[in-house]
PDB file of C-alpha atoms in Angstrom:
ATOM      1  CA  MET V   1     121.511  96.815 111.595  1.00  0.00           C
ATOM      2  CA  PRO V   2     120.098  93.540 113.215  1.00  0.00           C
ATOM      3  CA  ALA V   3     119.675  95.425 116.430  1.00  0.00           C
ATOM      4  CA  ASN V   4     117.104  97.520 114.545  1.00  0.00           C
ATOM      5  CA  LEU V   5     115.201  94.474 113.578  1.00  0.00           C
ATOM      6  CA  GLU V   6     114.994  93.174 116.905  1.00  0.00           C
ATOM      7  CA  ASN V   7     113.856  96.472 118.293  1.00  0.00           C
ATOM      8  CA  SER V   8     111.665  97.493 115.679  1.00  0.00           C
ATOM      9  CA  ALA V   9     113.510 100.844 115.348  1.00  0.00           C
ATOM     10  CA  VAL V  10     114.253 102.606 112.139  1.00  0.00           C
ATOM     11  CA  ALA V  11     117.300 105.025 111.763  1.00  0.00           C
ATOM     12  CA  THR V  12     116.716 108.450 110.965  1.00  0.00           C
ATOM     13  CA  GLY V  13     116.789 108.959 106.953  1.00  0.00           C
ATOM     14  CA  LEU V  14     116.088 105.423 105.924  1.00  0.00           C
ATOM     15  CA  GLU V  15     112.410 106.414 105.333  1.00  0.00           C
ATOM     16  CA  LYS V  16     113.245 109.211 102.831  1.00  0.00           C
ATOM     17  CA  SER V  17     112.779 108.799  99.081  1.00  0.00           C
ATOM     18  CA  VAL V  18     113.750 110.981  96.226  1.00  0.00           C
ATOM     19  CA  PHE V  19     111.219 110.746  93.213  1.00  0.00           C
ATOM     20  CA  ILE V  20     112.425 111.665  89.668  1.00  0.00           C
ATOM     21  CA  PRO V  21     109.654 111.846  86.922  1.00  0.00           C
ATOM     22  CA  ILE V  22     110.627 110.503  83.440  1.00  0.00           C
ATOM     23  CA  PRO V  23     108.282 111.630  80.739  1.00  0.00           C
ATOM     24  CA  LYS V  24     106.336 109.197  78.439  1.00  0.00           C
ATOM     25  CA  LYS V  25     104.670 110.151  75.334  1.00  0.00           C
ATOM     26  CA  GLY V  26     101.531 112.555  75.539  1.00  0.00           C
ATOM     27  CA  ASN V  27     100.808 115.999  77.223  1.00  0.00           C
ATOM     28  CA  ALA V  28     103.635 116.802  79.553  1.00  0.00           C
ATOM     29  CA  LYS V  29     101.294 118.825  81.803  1.00  0.00           C
ATOM     30  CA  GLU V  30      99.551 115.635  82.904  1.00  0.00           C
ATOM     31  CA  CYS V  31     100.990 113.734  85.744  1.00  0.00           C
ATOM     32  CA  SER V  32      99.840 110.393  84.432  1.00  0.00           C
ATOM     33  CA  ASN V  33     102.186 110.939  81.588  1.00  0.00           C
ATOM     34  CA  TYR V  34     105.194 110.318  83.617  1.00  0.00           C
ATOM     35  CA  HIS V  35     107.104 107.295  84.999  1.00  0.00           C
ATOM     36  CA  THR V  36     108.566 107.869  88.298  1.00  0.00           C
ATOM     37  CA  ILE V  37     111.853 106.630  89.692  1.00  0.00           C
ATOM     38  CA  ALA V  38     112.337 106.298  93.288  1.00  0.00           C
ATOM     39  CA  LEU V  39     115.767 106.618  94.909  1.00  0.00           C
ATOM     40  CA  ILE V  40     116.209 105.416  98.425  1.00  0.00           C
ATOM     41  CA  SER V  41     119.429 105.040 100.636  1.00  0.00           C
ATOM     42  CA  HIS V  42     121.657 101.991 100.325  1.00  0.00           C
ATOM     43  CA  ALA V  43     121.720 101.475 104.017  1.00  0.00           C
ATOM     44  CA  SER V  44     117.944 100.975 104.067  1.00  0.00           C
ATOM     45  CA  LYS V  45     118.425  98.415 101.074  1.00  0.00           C
ATOM     46  CA  VAL V  46     120.545  96.281 103.340  1.00  0.00           C
ATOM     47  CA  MET V  47     117.987  96.451 105.984  1.00  0.00           C
ATOM     48  CA  LEU V  48     115.121  95.550 103.597  1.00  0.00           C
ATOM     49  CA  LYS V  49     117.111  92.585 102.140  1.00  0.00           C
ATOM     50  CA  ILE V  50     117.227  91.140 105.878  1.00  0.00           C
ATOM     51  CA  LEU V  51     113.559  91.820 106.422  1.00  0.00           C
ATOM     52  CA  GLN V  52     112.540  90.395 102.818  1.00  0.00           C
ATOM     53  CA  ALA V  53     114.569  87.036 103.964  1.00  0.00           C
ATOM     54  CA  SER V  54     112.511  87.054 107.206  1.00  0.00           C
ATOM     55  CA  LEU V  55     109.229  87.317 105.256  1.00  0.00           C
ATOM     56  CA  GLN V  56     109.983  84.623 102.719  1.00  0.00           C
ATOM     57  CA  GLN V  57     108.712  81.745 104.675  1.00  0.00           C
ATOM     58  CA  TYR V  58     105.293  83.657 105.159  1.00  0.00           C
ATOM     59  CA  VAL V  59     105.228  84.265 101.322  1.00  0.00           C
ATOM     60  CA  ASN V  60     105.873  80.620 100.688  1.00  0.00           C
ATOM     61  CA  ARG V  61     103.068  79.554 103.267  1.00  0.00           C
ATOM     62  CA  GLU V  62     100.369  82.095 102.659  1.00  0.00           C
ATOM     63  CA  LEU V  63     100.441  82.775  98.875  1.00  0.00           C
ATOM     64  CA  PRO V  64      98.676  80.008  96.648  1.00  0.00           C
ATOM     65  CA  ASP V  65      99.926  78.663  93.522  1.00  0.00           C
ATOM     66  CA  VAL V  66      97.730  80.679  91.416  1.00  0.00           C
ATOM     67  CA  GLN V  67      99.647  83.843  92.353  1.00  0.00           C
ATOM     68  CA  ALA V  68     102.934  84.165  90.301  1.00  0.00           C
ATOM     69  CA  GLY V  69     103.820  87.850  90.771  1.00  0.00           C
ATOM     70  CA  PHE V  70     107.463  88.417  92.053  1.00  0.00           C
ATOM     71  CA  ARG V  71     108.000  84.849  93.104  1.00  0.00           C
ATOM     72  CA  LYS V  72     111.057  82.744  92.473  1.00  0.00           C
ATOM     73  CA  GLY V  73     110.616  80.385  89.582  1.00  0.00           C
ATOM     74  CA  ARG V  74     107.428  81.902  88.458  1.00  0.00           C
ATOM     75  CA  GLY V  75     106.602  84.547  85.880  1.00  0.00           C
ATOM     76  CA  THR V  76     104.042  85.778  83.178  1.00  0.00           C
ATOM     77  CA  ARG V  77     104.997  83.275  80.930  1.00  0.00           C
ATOM     78  CA  ASP V  78     103.693  80.489  83.284  1.00  0.00           C
ATOM     79  CA  GLN V  79     100.251  82.254  83.594  1.00  0.00           C
ATOM     80  CA  THR V  80     100.054  82.675  79.901  1.00  0.00           C
ATOM     81  CA  SER V  81     100.722  79.137  79.256  1.00  0.00           C
ATOM     82  CA  HIS V  82      98.244  78.054  81.928  1.00  0.00           C
ATOM     83  CA  ILE V  83      95.647  79.959  80.186  1.00  0.00           C
ATOM     84  CA  CYS V  84      96.247  78.406  76.802  1.00  0.00           C
ATOM     85  CA  TRP V  85      96.167  75.099  78.394  1.00  0.00           C
ATOM     86  CA  ILE V  86      92.889  75.766  79.853  1.00  0.00           C
ATOM     87  CA  ILE V  87      91.416  76.963  76.688  1.00  0.00           C
ATOM     88  CA  GLU V  88      92.725  73.768  74.893  1.00  0.00           C
ATOM     89  CA  LYS V  89      90.968  71.724  77.660  1.00  0.00           C
ATOM     90  CA  ALA V  90      87.784  73.484  77.133  1.00  0.00           C
ATOM     91  CA  ARG V  91      87.891  72.948  73.327  1.00  0.00           C
ATOM     92  CA  GLU V  92      88.746  69.350  73.852  1.00  0.00           C
ATOM     93  CA  PHE V  93      85.864  68.800  76.063  1.00  0.00           C
ATOM     94  CA  GLN V  94      83.532  71.096  74.188  1.00  0.00           C
ATOM     95  CA  LYS V  95      83.103  73.491  77.083  1.00  0.00           C
ATOM     96  CA  ASN V  96      82.558  77.118  77.151  1.00  0.00           C
ATOM     97  CA  ILE V  97      85.147  79.109  79.092  1.00  0.00           C
ATOM     98  CA  TYR V  98      84.847  82.895  80.028  1.00  0.00           C
ATOM     99  CA  PHE V  99      87.753  84.978  80.992  1.00  0.00           C
ATOM    100  CA  CYS V 100      87.619  88.365  82.780  1.00  0.00           C
ATOM    101  CA  PHE V 101      90.968  90.411  83.042  1.00  0.00           C
ATOM    102  CA  ILE V 102      91.138  92.837  85.805  1.00  0.00           C
ATOM    103  CA  ASP V 103      93.309  95.971  85.683  1.00  0.00           C
ATOM    104  CA  TYR V 104      93.479  97.801  89.113  1.00  0.00           C
ATOM    105  CA  ALA V 105      93.956 101.554  88.871  1.00  0.00           C
ATOM    106  CA  LYS V 106      97.214 102.403  90.631  1.00  0.00           C
ATOM    107  CA  ALA V 107      96.963  99.508  92.988  1.00  0.00           C
ATOM    108  CA  PHE V 108     100.258  99.826  94.629  1.00  0.00           C
ATOM    109  CA  ASP V 109      99.583 103.446  95.483  1.00  0.00           C
ATOM    110  CA  CYS V 110      96.162 102.783  97.009  1.00  0.00           C
ATOM    111  CA  VAL V 111      97.192 100.305  99.691  1.00  0.00           C
ATOM    112  CA  ASP V 112      95.748 101.321 103.171  1.00  0.00           C
ATOM    113  CA  HIS V 113      98.321 101.129 105.734  1.00  0.00           C
ATOM    114  CA  ASN V 114      96.134 100.323 108.624  1.00  0.00           C
ATOM    115  CA  LYS V 115      94.388  97.467 106.647  1.00  0.00           C
ATOM    116  CA  MET V 116      97.764  96.234 105.677  1.00  0.00           C
ATOM    117  CA  TRP V 117      99.054  95.882 109.442  1.00  0.00           C
ATOM    118  CA  LYS V 118      95.727  93.919 110.081  1.00  0.00           C
ATOM    119  CA  ILE V 119      96.387  91.576 107.194  1.00  0.00           C
ATOM    120  CA  LEU V 120      99.945  90.998 108.011  1.00  0.00           C
ATOM    121  CA  LYS V 121      98.751  90.062 111.621  1.00  0.00           C
ATOM    122  CA  GLU V 122      96.199  87.500 110.135  1.00  0.00           C
ATOM    123  CA  MET V 123      98.789  86.021 107.876  1.00  0.00           C
ATOM    124  CA  GLY V 124     100.858  85.319 111.018  1.00  0.00           C
ATOM    125  CA  ILE V 125     103.647  87.820 110.585  1.00  0.00           C
ATOM    126  CA  PRO V 126     105.550  88.394 113.781  1.00  0.00           C
ATOM    127  CA  ASP V 127     104.663  91.525 115.592  1.00  0.00           C
ATOM    128  CA  HIS V 128     108.101  92.847 115.674  1.00  0.00           C
ATOM    129  CA  LEU V 129     108.464  92.558 111.977  1.00  0.00           C
ATOM    130  CA  ILE V 130     104.929  94.324 111.351  1.00  0.00           C
ATOM    131  CA  CYS V 131     106.176  96.991 113.919  1.00  0.00           C
ATOM    132  CA  LEU V 132     109.200  97.590 111.831  1.00  0.00           C
ATOM    133  CA  LEU V 133     107.325  97.865 108.807  1.00  0.00           C
ATOM    134  CA  ARG V 134     104.691 100.210 110.406  1.00  0.00           C
ATOM    135  CA  ASN V 135     107.552 102.610 111.443  1.00  0.00           C
ATOM    136  CA  LEU V 136     109.052 102.608 108.023  1.00  0.00           C
ATOM    137  CA  CYS V 137     105.833 103.615 106.451  1.00  0.00           C
ATOM    138  CA  ALA V 138     104.718 106.169 109.289  1.00  0.00           C
ATOM    139  CA  GLY V 139     107.988 108.102 108.744  1.00  0.00           C
ATOM    140  CA  GLN V 140     107.849 108.044 104.899  1.00  0.00           C
ATOM    141  CA  GLU V 141     108.993 111.245 103.260  1.00  0.00           C
ATOM    142  CA  ALA V 142     109.565 112.142  99.771  1.00  0.00           C
ATOM    143  CA  THR V 143     110.744 115.076  97.563  1.00  0.00           C
ATOM    144  CA  VAL V 144     110.499 115.312  93.825  1.00  0.00           C
ATOM    145  CA  ARG V 145     113.644 116.403  91.747  1.00  0.00           C
ATOM    146  CA  THR V 146     113.539 117.834  88.207  1.00  0.00           C
ATOM    147  CA  GLY V 147     115.616 119.796  86.023  1.00  0.00           C
ATOM    148  CA  HIS V 148     114.314 122.912  87.833  1.00  0.00           C
ATOM    149  CA  GLY V 149     115.161 121.985  91.254  1.00  0.00           C
ATOM    150  CA  THR V 150     114.031 119.986  94.177  1.00  0.00           C
ATOM    151  CA  THR V 151     110.650 120.335  95.952  1.00  0.00           C
ATOM    152  CA  ASP V 152     110.031 120.566  99.718  1.00  0.00           C
ATOM    153  CA  TRP V 153     109.684 117.135 101.639  1.00  0.00           C
ATOM    154  CA  PHE V 154     106.329 115.961 101.934  1.00  0.00           C
ATOM    155  CA  GLN V 155     104.711 113.020 103.906  1.00  0.00           C
ATOM    156  CA  ILE V 156     103.263 109.793 102.245  1.00  0.00           C
ATOM    157  CA  GLY V 157     100.331 108.412 103.851  1.00  0.00           C
ATOM    158  CA  LYS V 158      99.285 105.493 101.955  1.00  0.00           C
ATOM    159  CA  GLY V 159     100.451 102.923  99.377  1.00  0.00           C
ATOM    160  CA  VAL V 160     103.563 100.520  99.427  1.00  0.00           C
ATOM    161  CA  ARG V 161     106.764 102.261  99.245  1.00  0.00           C
ATOM    162  CA  GLN V 162     107.938 102.990  95.723  1.00  0.00           C
ATOM    163  CA  GLY V 163     111.443 101.537  94.890  1.00  0.00           C
ATOM    164  CA  CYS V 164     111.271  99.188  97.896  1.00  0.00           C
ATOM    165  CA  ILE V 165     112.011  95.405  97.478  1.00  0.00           C
ATOM    166  CA  LEU V 166     109.336  94.598  99.952  1.00  0.00           C
ATOM    167  CA  SER V 167     106.476  96.423  98.075  1.00  0.00           C
ATOM    168  CA  PRO V 168     105.713  93.513  95.739  1.00  0.00           C
ATOM    169  CA  CYS V 169     105.521  90.960  98.567  1.00  0.00           C
ATOM    170  CA  LEU V 170     103.378  93.286 100.725  1.00  0.00           C
ATOM    171  CA  PHE V 171     101.041  93.954  97.915  1.00  0.00           C
ATOM    172  CA  ASN V 172     100.827  90.175  97.253  1.00  0.00           C
ATOM    173  CA  PHE V 173      99.649  89.809 100.943  1.00  0.00           C
ATOM    174  CA  TYR V 174      97.112  92.545 100.512  1.00  0.00           C
ATOM    175  CA  ALA V 175      95.739  91.112  97.267  1.00  0.00           C
ATOM    176  CA  GLU V 176      95.535  87.681  98.721  1.00  0.00           C
ATOM    177  CA  TYR V 177      93.261  88.859 101.572  1.00  0.00           C
ATOM    178  CA  ILE V 178      90.911  90.281  99.108  1.00  0.00           C
ATOM    179  CA  MET V 179      90.578  87.194  97.194  1.00  0.00           C
ATOM    180  CA  ARG V 180      90.272  85.244 100.311  1.00  0.00           C
ATOM    181  CA  ASN V 181      87.419  87.456 101.495  1.00  0.00           C
ATOM    182  CA  ALA V 182      85.867  86.997  98.157  1.00  0.00           C
ATOM    183  CA  GLY V 183      85.808  83.262  98.743  1.00  0.00           C
ATOM    184  CA  LEU V 184      87.323  82.172  95.465  1.00  0.00           C
ATOM    185  CA  GLU V 185      88.517  78.993  96.690  1.00  0.00           C
ATOM    186  CA  GLU V 186      85.178  77.947  98.268  1.00  0.00           C
ATOM    187  CA  THR V 187      82.943  78.728  95.241  1.00  0.00           C
ATOM    188  CA  GLN V 188      82.116  76.166  92.597  1.00  0.00           C
ATOM    189  CA  ALA V 189      82.286  78.464  89.887  1.00  0.00           C
ATOM    190  CA  GLY V 190      85.342  78.041  87.670  1.00  0.00           C
ATOM    191  CA  MET V 191      86.772  75.470  85.142  1.00  0.00           C
ATOM    192  CA  LYS V 192      86.977  71.839  86.516  1.00  0.00           C
ATOM    193  CA  ILE V 193      90.214  70.207  85.512  1.00  0.00           C
ATOM    194  CA  ALA V 194      91.661  66.926  86.820  1.00  0.00           C
ATOM    195  CA  GLY V 195      89.615  67.326  89.833  1.00  0.00           C
ATOM    196  CA  ARG V 196      90.589  70.828  90.587  1.00  0.00           C
ATOM    197  CA  ASN V 197      88.593  73.965  90.399  1.00  0.00           C
ATOM    198  CA  ILE V 198      90.245  76.837  88.768  1.00  0.00           C
ATOM    199  CA  ASN V 199      88.771  80.083  88.783  1.00  0.00           C
ATOM    200  CA  ASN V 200      91.457  82.675  88.964  1.00  0.00           C
ATOM    201  CA  LEU V 201      95.039  83.210  87.898  1.00  0.00           C
ATOM    202  CA  ARG V 202      97.194  86.334  89.260  1.00  0.00           C
ATOM    203  CA  TYR V 203     100.321  88.216  88.646  1.00  0.00           C
ATOM    204  CA  ALA V 204     100.612  90.634  91.630  1.00  0.00           C
ATOM    205  CA  ASP V 205      97.669  93.049  90.797  1.00  0.00           C
ATOM    206  CA  ASP V 206      96.780  91.742  87.580  1.00  0.00           C
ATOM    207  CA  THR V 207      93.963  89.192  88.136  1.00  0.00           C
ATOM    208  CA  THR V 208      92.276  86.865  85.712  1.00  0.00           C
ATOM    209  CA  LEU V 209      88.780  85.256  86.507  1.00  0.00           C
ATOM    210  CA  MET V 210      87.423  82.394  84.796  1.00  0.00           C
ATOM    211  CA  ALA V 211      84.029  80.379  84.610  1.00  0.00           C
ATOM    212  CA  GLU V 212      82.142  78.120  82.398  1.00  0.00           C
ATOM    213  CA  SER V 213      79.249  80.423  82.061  1.00  0.00           C
ATOM    214  CA  GLU V 214      78.634  84.064  81.857  1.00  0.00           C
ATOM    215  CA  ASP V 215      76.498  84.253  85.030  1.00  0.00           C
ATOM    216  CA  GLU V 216      79.160  82.663  87.041  1.00  0.00           C
ATOM    217  CA  LEU V 217      81.846  84.877  85.728  1.00  0.00           C
ATOM    218  CA  LYS V 218      79.699  87.889  86.503  1.00  0.00           C
ATOM    219  CA  SER V 219      79.141  86.495  90.032  1.00  0.00           C
ATOM    220  CA  LEU V 220      82.772  86.079  90.694  1.00  0.00           C
ATOM    221  CA  LEU V 221      83.495  89.569  89.159  1.00  0.00           C
ATOM    222  CA  MET V 222      80.888  91.193  91.376  1.00  0.00           C
ATOM    223  CA  THR V 223      82.284  89.539  94.510  1.00  0.00           C
ATOM    224  CA  VAL V 224      85.787  90.462  93.832  1.00  0.00           C
ATOM    225  CA  LYS V 225      84.751  93.998  92.819  1.00  0.00           C
ATOM    226  CA  VAL V 226      82.999  94.539  96.307  1.00  0.00           C
ATOM    227  CA  GLU V 227      85.815  93.036  98.281  1.00  0.00           C
ATOM    228  CA  SER V 228      88.460  95.127  96.207  1.00  0.00           C
ATOM    229  CA  GLU V 229      86.650  98.286  96.862  1.00  0.00           C
ATOM    230  CA  ASN V 230      86.472  97.624 100.508  1.00  0.00           C
ATOM    231  CA  SER V 231      90.299  97.614 100.524  1.00  0.00           C
ATOM    232  CA  TRP V 232      90.539 100.761  98.364  1.00  0.00           C
ATOM    233  CA  LEU V 233      91.310  98.957  95.102  1.00  0.00           C
ATOM    234  CA  LYS V 234      89.374 100.059  92.036  1.00  0.00           C
ATOM    235  CA  ALA V 235      89.435  98.650  88.600  1.00  0.00           C
ATOM    236  CA  GLN V 236      90.510 101.203  85.805  1.00  0.00           C
ATOM    237  CA  HIS V 237      87.601 103.161  84.508  1.00  0.00           C
ATOM    238  CA  SER V 238      88.423 103.957  80.938  1.00  0.00           C
ATOM    239  CA  GLU V 239      86.951 104.079  77.555  1.00  0.00           C
ATOM    240  CA  ASN V 240      90.137 102.549  76.180  1.00  0.00           C
ATOM    241  CA  GLU V 241      89.689  98.760  75.773  1.00  0.00           C
ATOM    242  CA  ASP V 242      93.231  98.235  76.858  1.00  0.00           C
ATOM    243  CA  HIS V 243      92.244  99.344  80.555  1.00  0.00           C
ATOM    244  CA  GLY V 244      89.438  98.098  83.134  1.00  0.00           C
ATOM    245  CA  ILE V 245      88.054  94.780  82.799  1.00  0.00           C
ATOM    246  CA  ARG V 246      88.208  92.792  79.849  1.00  0.00           C
ATOM    247  CA  SER V 247      86.146  89.601  79.198  1.00  0.00           C
ATOM    248  CA  HIS V 248      86.819  87.118  76.693  1.00  0.00           C
ATOM    249  CA  HIS V 249      84.536  83.976  75.710  1.00  0.00           C
ATOM    250  CA  PHE V 250      85.895  80.929  73.859  1.00  0.00           C
ATOM    251  CA  MET V 251      83.195  78.585  72.647  1.00  0.00           C
ATOM    252  CA  GLY V 252      84.072  74.973  72.837  1.00  0.00           C
ATOM    253  CA  ASN V 253      81.279  73.491  70.734  1.00  0.00           C
ATOM    254  CA  ARG V 254      82.099  75.374  67.346  1.00  0.00           C
ATOM    255  CA  ARG V 255      84.549  77.402  65.873  1.00  0.00           C
ATOM    256  CA  GLY V 256      84.658  81.215  66.420  1.00  0.00           C
ATOM    257  CA  ASN V 257      85.131  83.590  69.407  1.00  0.00           C
ATOM    258  CA  SER V 258      83.375  86.470  70.918  1.00  0.00           C
ATOM    259  CA  VAL V 259      84.737  89.076  73.024  1.00  0.00           C
ATOM    260  CA  ARG V 260      82.979  91.123  75.642  1.00  0.00           C
ATOM    261  CA  LEU V 261      84.808  94.143  77.183  1.00  0.00           C
ATOM    262  CA  TYR V 262      83.409  95.061  80.670  1.00  0.00           C
ATOM    263  CA  PHE V 263      83.751  98.199  82.530  1.00  0.00           C
ATOM    264  CA  TRP V 264      81.893  99.357  85.624  1.00  0.00           C
ATOM    265  CA  GLY V 265      78.666 100.132  84.076  1.00  0.00           C
ATOM    266  CA  LEU V 266      79.527  99.679  80.353  1.00  0.00           C
ATOM    267  CA  GLN V 267      79.730  96.689  78.131  1.00  0.00           C
ATOM    268  CA  ASN V 268      80.798  96.274  74.471  1.00  0.00           C
ATOM    269  CA  ARG V 269      80.617  93.045  72.546  1.00  0.00           C
ATOM    270  CA  TYR V 270      82.601  91.990  69.490  1.00  0.00           C
ATOM    271  CA  ARG V 271      82.542  88.822  67.377  1.00  0.00           C
ATOM    272  CA  TRP V 272      84.493  87.132  64.684  1.00  0.00           C
TER     273      TRP V 272
END
């Protein structure tokens, strides 16, 4: 197996996956109403585990503290507590704070492979590891297994590999590239706390933007929107308020809240 890593070669069969659809509630004729479990070979998992260890140093070096997705010692509870703490600080200093919650549509399935190799190169990943990942993706094949039988094998041309332990790590690199191009670290928009400017918190593809004014938030949102679409990621477009882009406004100078729900081209406002 180590020889494969050194030579960037992938043994035949390691790129194959078997997809098993698990129905959710709703119309069984709609593909979106199914969860999918991906089965991959145990031999490939051994190789992927070694590769994951090789990539870990680059994860720690390249990803910022605001990214908590699939990282050791971090989780959604950390990001939730950070948001609560920021809201309390805004109220303490009587500042307004606007939050925008972005939900990308099928983010892991929309990753462009050619762009991914470019991003990994810019992140300083060694060429032999990039070549190995490219070979794994280039030869991806899958079949769908149901109670009625198994489909023919078909190739997969985009997205990070389902069921692969490297997929969260690779997507984090991809998302970090988008945020860097959006210039979130350089912009002055955000919440100033203890001498630090905070304008985003992330958990893999779930992104929260924040600013002290509505105009600043809209500016951040539009910049991230453009860079995301340049990398083939788009926010959910749905009339359901649980999807897409949600924006919340907390007023620090008086009691009360207002909530704005943003979608591309659609805005609703609620107050209480």
